[in-house]
Structure formats: C-alpha cells, structure tokens
C-alpha cells in the first residue's frame, strides 16, 4: 500500500493505492471493499477523494492520473501529459480543480469538469514528489528534493520558496 486517505466529511470511507496497479475504496466501519479501481498499467502511488466524495483521483508510475466516478467506480477522465511517473494528485477544496505532480519536474492543474489541462508549471526543483492546494485554491505547494515552493494557481508564477537547511 503506497497511500491511504479518509473522506473529508465524515471519514466513513478510505481510499488506498497499491503496487498492484489498483486503488481500493473501503468502508472504514466494516472494512468491506466498495470499489476496486482498475485502469492503470503500473504502480499507483497516490489516491485521494474530492470534498464531495463523488470523485477520487489516482496517480501512477504509468505517467497518468485518473479521475474516478465513485457512484459506480468507473473512469471519468484519464489525465495525460506528464512525461514520467505521476507522484501525487489532489483536488481543490471546491472540487473544481485537480493538481498532479511528477518526477518529470512539473505540476499540472486540471479542470475536473472536462479533464482538460489548464496549466503546466515547471518547478525547477528536479523531481516533484507532492503537490496540493491551499484551502481557497489560490496557491499550490510543491515538494522537491530539498525545498517547498508556493505557486500562484491562476497564473503559474512562483510566489515563495521554502528551503530546508542542509541536513
């Protein structure tokens, strides 16, 4: 298991990602599997819910992310555009946007309603391990090899770099 996340509202569901190229949605009370999400061709690195619990997103070593419709466990959109492994994928709190990160050094912002790429940001920090929105969707944080960068979501410019001290 490479990741595990609760639903935001009540925690009644859990989503996990796995090396077997799948993700699973679980009932957190009974432990029953609600959906087995199959569609990736390689390890699934990350899985998370949107705030409405209508959708999930997965990130994979097959260089794609997938938005899933949780009413039936089907693929809504395959997000293609990264040139290497996708390391994370997360929704904005309003569930209108999705951000993905990749070891290709970029983050991409996607429109959840269409599956279309809105913006690519070249992070200039080598591999990007994780990206996530602030609560308002105005900014995205990306983690790289030894720093964290804050990006403006609408225009894609760098706002601030947080450098970790040498360890």
Short mmCIF file of C-alpha atoms in Angstrom, two decimals, residues 52-114:
data_model
loop_
_atom_site.label_atom_id
_atom_site.label_comp_id
_atom_site.label_asym_id
_atom_site.label_seq_id
_atom_site.Cartn_x
_atom_site.Cartn_y
_atom_site.Cartn_z
CA UNK A 52 -17.93 15.99 -2.26
CA UNK A 53 -16.96 12.29 -2.13
CA UNK A 54 -18.27 11.97 -5.70
CA UNK A 55 -14.82 11.51 -7.23
CA UNK A 56 -11.41 10.10 -6.47
CA UNK A 57 -8.10 10.67 -8.21
CA UNK A 58 -5.15 8.32 -8.54
CA UNK A 59 -1.53 8.96 -9.61
CA UNK A 60 0.59 6.27 -11.23
CA UNK A 61 4.01 5.24 -12.48
CA UNK A 62 2.33 4.84 -15.91
CA UNK A 63 2.63 8.68 -16.26
CA UNK A 64 -1.12 9.26 -15.87
CA UNK A 65 -3.62 10.27 -13.24
CA UNK A 66 -7.22 9.08 -13.36
CA UNK A 67 -10.34 10.80 -12.06
CA UNK A 68 -12.87 8.17 -10.96
CA UNK A 69 -16.64 8.44 -10.64
CA UNK A 70 -17.43 6.94 -7.25
CA UNK A 71 -21.12 6.40 -7.97
CA UNK A 72 -20.06 3.28 -9.88
CA UNK A 73 -16.24 3.04 -9.70
CA UNK A 74 -15.74 3.93 -13.38
CA UNK A 75 -13.12 6.08 -15.06
CA UNK A 76 -14.31 9.64 -15.68
CA UNK A 77 -11.08 11.03 -17.20
CA UNK A 78 -7.54 9.83 -17.81
CA UNK A 79 -5.21 12.79 -17.29
CA UNK A 80 -2.34 12.50 -19.78
CA UNK A 81 0.52 14.93 -20.23
CA UNK A 82 3.29 14.13 -17.77
CA UNK A 83 6.46 12.68 -19.29
CA UNK A 84 7.29 10.45 -16.32
CA UNK A 85 5.81 8.90 -13.18
CA UNK A 86 2.98 10.84 -11.51
CA UNK A 87 3.70 11.01 -7.79
CA UNK A 88 0.59 12.70 -6.36
CA UNK A 89 -2.84 14.03 -7.30
CA UNK A 90 -5.20 16.13 -5.20
CA UNK A 91 -8.41 18.10 -5.62
CA UNK A 92 -9.03 21.70 -4.67
CA UNK A 93 -11.46 22.02 -1.78
CA UNK A 94 -14.25 23.17 -4.14
CA UNK A 95 -13.56 20.05 -6.30
CA UNK A 96 -13.25 22.16 -9.47
CA UNK A 97 -9.51 21.65 -9.96
CA UNK A 98 -7.04 18.80 -9.64
CA UNK A 99 -3.26 19.15 -9.30
CA UNK A 100 -0.77 16.43 -10.23
CA UNK A 101 2.97 16.21 -9.57
CA UNK A 102 5.58 14.21 -11.41
CA UNK A 103 9.21 13.24 -11.35
CA UNK A 104 9.38 14.98 -14.75
CA UNK A 105 9.77 18.20 -12.70
CA UNK A 106 6.31 19.62 -13.34
CA UNK A 107 2.96 20.08 -11.71
CA UNK A 108 -0.18 20.26 -13.80
CA UNK A 109 -3.53 21.80 -12.95
CA UNK A 110 -6.62 20.17 -14.49
CA UNK A 111 -10.28 21.12 -14.88
CA UNK A 112 -12.26 18.38 -13.10
CA UNK A 113 -15.42 19.02 -15.13
CA UNK A 114 -13.69 18.44 -18.51
#
